[in-house]
């Protein structure tokens, strides 16, 4: 590892904080007594008091009322490893979790972790990236702790064909999950890797795999998701093209719950691809209601030449289908497409 990468240190998921948060969150509006927490943690009451102070320092508001106990009145509005662990456990995900306050790129960190023996699958989440990478060598702006920078790594050891639609399924599963947080506006996928709402991008996906003669060694699914950031503060060059879930919904969202739901969605997509869970629909059926391009005139590059046609969905191979003026359908298998104004 270079000096640069050695600077990135994960913040541990503190077990006691997870237990305290679970008890307090399950109780909701009710108070939880200090002695019950002390018993659950196997520590003294003053020790519980100290742990609650630590949570307060980390952005939680915790009320303490004599003879009644404690309850949470406000959650932090940034990623918090123990809170995220609670949310993952609540929705049934046992995936390994590593949280970095700052990292160069969660995808790069996932590669380094697997090389140093981290058991997979695992998710890496970060509040900031210093070298966030987008598709086609682009930069992914990663300075806002109100957004999510996520990578999920799997070691499948299966033939590459089995995971060739993984990113498309991930887009489908993530879009469906996010729609439940943002029910007021349709969330769509712009083939192949962008999540859009009303023509503006709010997330991008970047999947990277290591393949050898025996199959896929590792696959890293990366997602940059604008959650609570304010689009007016986005860099000038993307301001008119990008949005966030907060801007779409009109209210800030619970960042850690959204992150957990997204990680679960990636696990679900992986399960569909490797056949351990049932997608219930074919790829093109599942894609169809979420297709941001359907019916639009788009331009793409095919065999080195620019072509323009009407997007009419994807085929079972994941290629974008363009209906050409002469009635033929052309399949676009890779690259980017642009919408004709
Ligand atoms: C794109 O739209 O070009 C894809 C953007 C992918 C960005 C995410 S942020 C988390 C992960 N780490 C990276 O360096 N990139 C991906």
Coordinates of C-alpha atoms and ligand atoms in Angstrom, one line a residue:
X1 CA 0.0 0.0 0.0
X2 CA 1.2 3.5 -0.7
X3 CA 1.6 6.2 2.0
X4 CA -1.5 7.8 0.4
X5 CA -3.8 4.8 0.9
X6 CA -2.4 4.0 4.4
X7 CA -4.0 7.3 5.6
X8 CA -7.4 5.8 5.2
X9 CA -8.5 4.1 8.4
X10 CA -12.0 2.6 8.9
X11 CA -14.0 3.5 12.0
X12 CA -15.0 0.3 13.8
X13 CA -18.6 -0.7 14.2
X14 CA -18.8 -0.5 18.0
X15 CA -20.8 -3.5 19.3
X16 CA -22.0 -1.8 22.5
X17 CA -23.3 1.2 20.5
X18 CA -25.2 -1.3 18.2
X19 CA -26.8 -3.0 21.3
X20 CA -27.7 0.4 22.8
X21 CA -29.1 1.7 19.6
X22 CA -31.1 -1.4 18.9
X23 CA -32.8 -1.2 22.4
X24 CA -33.5 2.5 22.1
X25 CA -34.8 2.3 18.5
X26 CA -37.0 -0.7 19.2
X27 CA -38.5 1.2 22.1
X28 CA -39.4 4.2 19.9
X29 CA -41.1 6.9 22.0
X30 CA -40.8 4.8 25.2
X31 CA -37.9 5.2 27.6
X32 CA -35.4 2.4 28.2
X33 CA -34.0 2.1 31.7
X34 CA -30.3 2.5 32.4
X35 CA -30.3 -0.7 34.4
X36 CA -31.8 -2.7 31.5
X37 CA -29.1 -1.3 29.1
X38 CA -26.4 -2.1 31.7
X39 CA -27.6 -5.7 32.0
X40 CA -27.8 -6.2 28.2
X41 CA -24.3 -4.9 27.8
X42 CA -22.9 -6.5 30.9
X43 CA -21.4 -3.2 32.2
X44 CA -22.1 -0.8 35.0
X45 CA -24.7 2.0 34.8
X46 CA -22.0 4.7 34.8
X47 CA -20.4 2.9 31.9
X48 CA -23.8 3.0 30.0
X49 CA -23.9 6.7 30.8
X50 CA -20.4 7.1 29.2
X51 CA -21.4 5.2 26.1
X52 CA -24.5 7.4 25.7
X53 CA -22.3 10.5 26.0
X54 CA -20.2 9.1 23.2
X55 CA -23.3 8.7 21.0
X56 CA -24.3 12.3 21.8
X57 CA -20.8 13.4 20.6
X58 CA -21.5 11.5 17.4
X59 CA -24.7 13.4 16.6
X60 CA -27.4 11.6 18.5
X61 CA -29.7 13.4 20.8
X62 CA -30.5 11.2 23.7
X63 CA -33.0 12.3 26.4
X64 CA -32.3 11.2 29.9
X65 CA -35.1 11.3 32.5
X66 CA -34.6 10.3 36.1
X67 CA -36.5 7.1 37.1
X68 CA -37.6 6.5 33.5
X69 CA -34.4 6.1 31.5
X70 CA -33.3 7.1 28.0
X71 CA -34.8 7.7 24.6
X72 CA -33.5 8.9 21.3
X73 CA -34.9 12.2 20.1
X74 CA -32.7 12.8 17.0
X75 CA -30.5 10.7 14.8
X76 CA -27.3 11.9 13.2
X77 CA -27.7 13.1 9.6
X78 CA -24.5 11.5 8.4
X79 CA -23.4 7.9 8.0
X80 CA -22.9 6.2 11.4
X81 CA -21.5 2.7 11.4
X82 CA -23.4 1.4 14.4
X83 CA -26.7 2.9 13.2
X84 CA -26.1 1.5 9.8
X85 CA -25.3 -1.9 11.3
X86 CA -28.7 -1.7 13.2
X87 CA -30.5 -0.9 10.0
X88 CA -28.9 -3.8 8.2
X89 CA -29.7 -6.2 10.9
X90 CA -33.3 -5.0 11.0
X91 CA -33.8 -5.8 7.4
X92 CA -32.0 -9.1 7.5
X93 CA -28.6 -8.4 6.0
X94 CA -25.6 -10.0 7.7
X95 CA -23.1 -8.5 5.3
X96 CA -19.7 -7.4 6.6
X97 CA -19.5 -3.6 7.0
X98 CA -16.5 -1.2 6.9
X99 CA -17.1 2.5 7.3
X100 CA -14.5 5.1 6.3
X101 CA -14.9 8.7 7.2
X102 CA -12.8 9.4 4.2
X103 CA -11.2 7.1 1.6
X104 CA -9.8 7.6 -1.9
X105 CA -12.4 5.4 -3.6
X106 CA -14.6 2.7 -2.0
X107 CA -14.1 0.6 -5.1
X108 CA -10.3 0.8 -4.8
X109 CA -10.5 0.1 -1.0
X110 CA -12.6 -3.0 -1.7
X111 CA -9.9 -4.3 -4.0
X112 CA -7.2 -3.6 -1.4
X113 CA -9.3 -5.3 1.3
X114 CA -9.8 -8.4 -0.7
X115 CA -6.1 -8.6 -1.5
X116 CA -5.4 -8.5 2.2
X117 CA -7.8 -11.3 3.1
X118 CA -11.0 -9.5 4.2
X119 CA -13.8 -12.2 4.3
X120 CA -16.4 -11.5 1.6
X121 CA -19.1 -10.4 0.9
X122 CA -18.6 -7.0 2.5
X123 CA -19.8 -3.5 2.0
X124 CA -17.6 -0.4 2.2
X125 CA -19.3 2.9 2.9
X126 CA -17.7 6.3 3.1
X127 CA -18.7 9.9 3.8
X128 CA -16.2 11.3 1.4
X129 CA -13.9 10.1 -1.4
X130 CA -10.8 11.9 -2.4
X131 CA -10.6 10.1 -5.8
X132 CA -14.1 9.0 -6.6
X133 CA -14.2 7.2 -9.9
X134 CA -17.0 7.3 -12.5
X135 CA -17.5 5.3 -15.7
X136 CA -15.3 5.9 -18.7
X137 CA -12.5 7.4 -16.7
X138 CA -14.7 10.2 -15.3
X139 CA -14.5 11.8 -11.8
X140 CA -17.3 11.2 -9.3
X141 CA -17.7 14.3 -7.2
X142 CA -17.6 12.9 -3.6
X143 CA -17.2 15.7 -1.1
X144 CA -20.6 15.7 0.5
X145 CA -21.2 13.7 3.7
X146 CA -24.9 13.9 3.0
X147 CA -24.5 11.5 0.1
X148 CA -23.5 7.8 0.0
X149 CA -20.4 6.4 -1.5
X150 CA -20.7 2.6 -1.4
X151 CA -19.0 -0.5 -2.7
X152 CA -20.2 -4.1 -2.2
X153 CA -17.7 -6.9 -2.9
X154 CA -18.5 -10.5 -3.7
X155 CA -16.2 -13.4 -4.6
X156 CA -18.4 -15.6 -6.8
X157 CA -16.0 -18.1 -8.6
X158 CA -18.5 -18.6 -11.4
X159 CA -18.3 -18.0 -15.1
X160 CA -18.5 -14.3 -16.1
X161 CA -21.7 -14.8 -18.2
X162 CA -23.6 -15.5 -15.0
X163 CA -23.0 -12.0 -13.7
X164 CA -23.1 -10.1 -17.0
X165 CA -26.4 -8.5 -16.1
X166 CA -25.5 -7.8 -12.5
X167 CA -25.4 -4.0 -12.8
X168 CA -28.7 -3.9 -14.6
X169 CA -30.4 -6.0 -11.9
X170 CA -28.7 -3.9 -9.3
X171 CA -30.2 -0.8 -10.9
X172 CA -33.6 -2.5 -10.9
X173 CA -33.5 -3.7 -7.3
X174 CA -32.0 -0.3 -6.0
X175 CA -34.6 1.7 -7.9
X176 CA -37.5 -0.4 -6.4
X177 CA -36.1 0.0 -2.9
X178 CA -35.5 3.7 -3.2
X179 CA -39.0 4.2 -4.6
X180 CA -40.4 3.3 -1.2
X181 CA -38.5 6.2 0.4
X182 CA -39.5 8.6 -2.3
X183 CA -43.1 7.7 -3.3
X184 CA -43.9 11.0 -4.8
X185 CA -41.9 10.9 -8.1
X186 CA -41.0 8.0 -10.5
X187 CA -37.4 6.8 -10.1
X188 CA -36.0 5.4 -13.4
X189 CA -32.9 3.9 -14.8
X190 CA -31.1 5.4 -17.8
X191 CA -29.4 2.5 -19.6
X192 CA -27.0 1.2 -18.6
X193 CA -25.7 2.7 -15.3
X194 CA -27.5 5.9 -14.2
X195 CA -30.5 6.4 -11.9
X196 CA -32.7 9.3 -12.9
X197 CA -35.7 11.2 -11.8
X198 CA -37.4 13.5 -14.3
X199 CA -34.4 13.7 -16.5
X200 CA -31.9 14.4 -13.7
X201 CA -29.3 11.9 -12.5
X202 CA -29.2 11.1 -8.8
X203 CA -27.0 8.0 -8.8
X204 CA -24.4 6.3 -10.8
X205 CA -23.1 2.7 -10.8
X206 CA -19.6 1.4 -11.5
X207 CA -19.0 -2.4 -11.5
X208 CA -15.5 -3.7 -11.7
X209 CA -14.5 -7.4 -11.8
X210 CA -11.3 -9.5 -11.6
X211 CA -11.6 -12.4 -14.0
X212 CA -9.2 -15.3 -14.6
X213 CA -9.4 -18.6 -16.4
X214 CA -11.5 -20.1 -13.6
X215 CA -14.1 -17.4 -13.6
X216 CA -14.9 -14.2 -11.8
X217 CA -12.5 -13.9 -8.8
X218 CA -14.1 -10.8 -7.4
X219 CA -16.7 -8.3 -8.4
X220 CA -17.1 -4.9 -6.9
X221 CA -20.3 -3.0 -7.3
X222 CA -19.9 0.7 -6.7
X223 CA -22.7 3.3 -6.2
X224 CA -22.6 7.0 -5.8
X225 CA -26.0 8.1 -4.5
X226 CA -27.0 11.7 -3.9
X227 CA -29.2 11.4 -0.8
X228 CA -29.5 14.6 1.2
X229 CA -27.3 17.0 -0.6
X230 CA -28.6 20.3 -2.1
X231 CA -28.4 20.4 -5.9
X232 CA -27.9 24.2 -5.7
X233 CA -24.5 23.5 -4.1
X234 CA -23.4 21.0 -6.8
X235 CA -20.5 22.0 -9.0
X236 CA -21.6 24.3 -11.8
X237 CA -21.0 21.8 -14.6
X238 CA -23.5 19.2 -13.2
X239 CA -26.0 21.5 -11.5
X240 CA -28.6 21.4 -14.2
X241 CA -28.2 17.7 -14.8
X242 CA -28.1 16.2 -11.3
X243 CA -30.5 16.0 -8.3
X244 CA -30.7 14.2 -4.9
X245 CA -33.4 12.2 -3.2
X246 CA -33.9 15.1 -0.7
X247 CA -34.6 17.5 -3.6
X248 CA -37.0 14.9 -5.2
X249 CA -38.9 14.2 -2.0
X250 CA -38.8 17.6 -0.5
X251 CA -37.6 16.4 2.9
X252 CA -34.3 15.0 4.1
X253 CA -34.2 11.2 4.3
X254 CA -32.7 8.9 7.0
X255 CA -29.3 8.4 5.4
X256 CA -28.4 5.2 7.3
X257 CA -31.8 3.5 6.5
X258 CA -31.4 4.4 2.8
X259 CA -27.8 3.1 2.8
X260 CA -29.0 -0.2 4.4
X261 CA -31.9 -0.6 1.9
X262 CA -29.5 -0.1 -1.0
X263 CA -27.0 -2.6 0.3
X264 CA -29.8 -5.1 0.7
X265 CA -30.9 -4.4 -2.8
X266 CA -27.4 -5.1 -4.2
X267 CA -27.4 -8.4 -2.3
X268 CA -30.8 -9.2 -3.8
X269 CA -29.6 -8.5 -7.3
X270 CA -26.5 -10.7 -6.8
X271 CA -28.8 -13.5 -5.5
X272 CA -31.0 -13.2 -8.7
X273 CA -27.9 -13.4 -10.9
X274 CA -26.3 -16.4 -9.2
X275 CA -29.7 -18.1 -9.0
X276 CA -30.1 -18.2 -5.2
X277 CA -33.1 -16.0 -5.3
X278 CA -35.9 -15.6 -7.8
X279 CA -36.2 -12.5 -9.9
X280 CA -39.7 -13.6 -10.7
X281 CA -39.6 -11.6 -14.0
X282 CA -37.2 -11.7 -16.9
X283 CA -34.6 -8.9 -17.1
X284 CA -36.5 -7.0 -19.8
X285 CA -39.8 -7.4 -18.0
X286 CA -38.3 -6.0 -14.7
X287 CA -36.6 -3.3 -16.6
X288 CA -39.5 -2.1 -18.6
X289 CA -41.4 0.0 -16.0
X290 CA -38.2 1.6 -14.8
X291 CA -36.8 2.5 -18.3
X292 CA -36.0 6.2 -18.4
X293 CA -35.3 6.0 -22.2
X294 CA -38.4 4.2 -23.4
X295 CA -40.1 6.1 -26.2
X296 CA -37.3 8.7 -26.4
X297 CA -35.1 9.6 -29.3
X298 CA -31.6 8.7 -28.4
X299 CA -28.2 8.7 -30.1
X300 CA -25.6 6.0 -29.6
X301 CA -22.4 4.7 -31.2
X302 CA -22.7 1.4 -33.1
X303 CA -19.6 -0.1 -34.8
X304 CA -17.9 3.3 -34.7
X305 CA -20.8 5.3 -36.2
X306 CA -23.4 7.5 -34.6
X307 CA -27.0 6.3 -34.9
X308 CA -30.2 7.8 -33.7
X309 CA -33.4 5.9 -33.0
X310 CA -36.3 5.5 -30.6
X311 CA -35.4 3.5 -27.4
X312 CA -37.8 0.6 -27.1
X313 CA -36.5 -1.3 -24.0
X314 CA -33.7 -3.8 -23.6
X315 CA -33.4 -7.4 -24.8
X316 CA -32.7 -10.4 -22.6
X317 CA -28.9 -9.9 -23.2
X318 CA -29.2 -6.4 -21.6
X319 CA -28.6 -4.5 -24.8
X320 CA -30.6 -1.3 -25.4
X321 CA -32.9 -1.7 -28.4
X322 CA -33.3 1.3 -30.8
X323 CA -36.1 1.4 -33.4
X324 CA -34.6 2.9 -36.5
X325 CA -36.5 5.0 -39.1
X326 CA -36.6 2.0 -41.5
X327 CA -38.3 -0.2 -38.9
X328 CA -35.2 -2.3 -38.0
X329 CA -34.1 -2.7 -34.4
X330 CA -30.5 -2.2 -33.5
X331 CA -29.1 -3.5 -30.3
X332 CA -26.6 -1.3 -28.4
X333 CA -24.4 -3.5 -26.2
X334 CA -22.1 -1.1 -24.5
X335 CA -21.2 2.6 -24.2
X336 CA -23.2 5.7 -23.4
X337 CA -26.3 7.1 -25.1
X338 CA -27.5 10.7 -25.3
X339 CA -31.0 11.9 -25.4
X340 CA -31.9 14.0 -28.4
X341 CA -33.6 17.2 -27.3
Ligands
LIG1 C1 -20.9 6.9 -13.0 O1 -22.1 7.4 -13.1 O2 -20.0 7.3 -13.8 C2 -20.6 5.9 -12.0 C3 -20.2 6.5 -10.7 C4 -19.9 5.6 -9.6 C5 -19.4 6.3 -8.3 C6 -19.2 5.3 -7.2 S1 -19.0 6.2 -5.6 C7 -18.6 4.7 -4.9 C8 -17.7 3.9 -5.8 N1 -16.4 4.3 -5.6 C9 -15.9 4.9 -6.7 O3 -14.7 5.4 -6.8 N2 -16.8 5.0 -7.7 C10 -18.1 4.4 -7.2

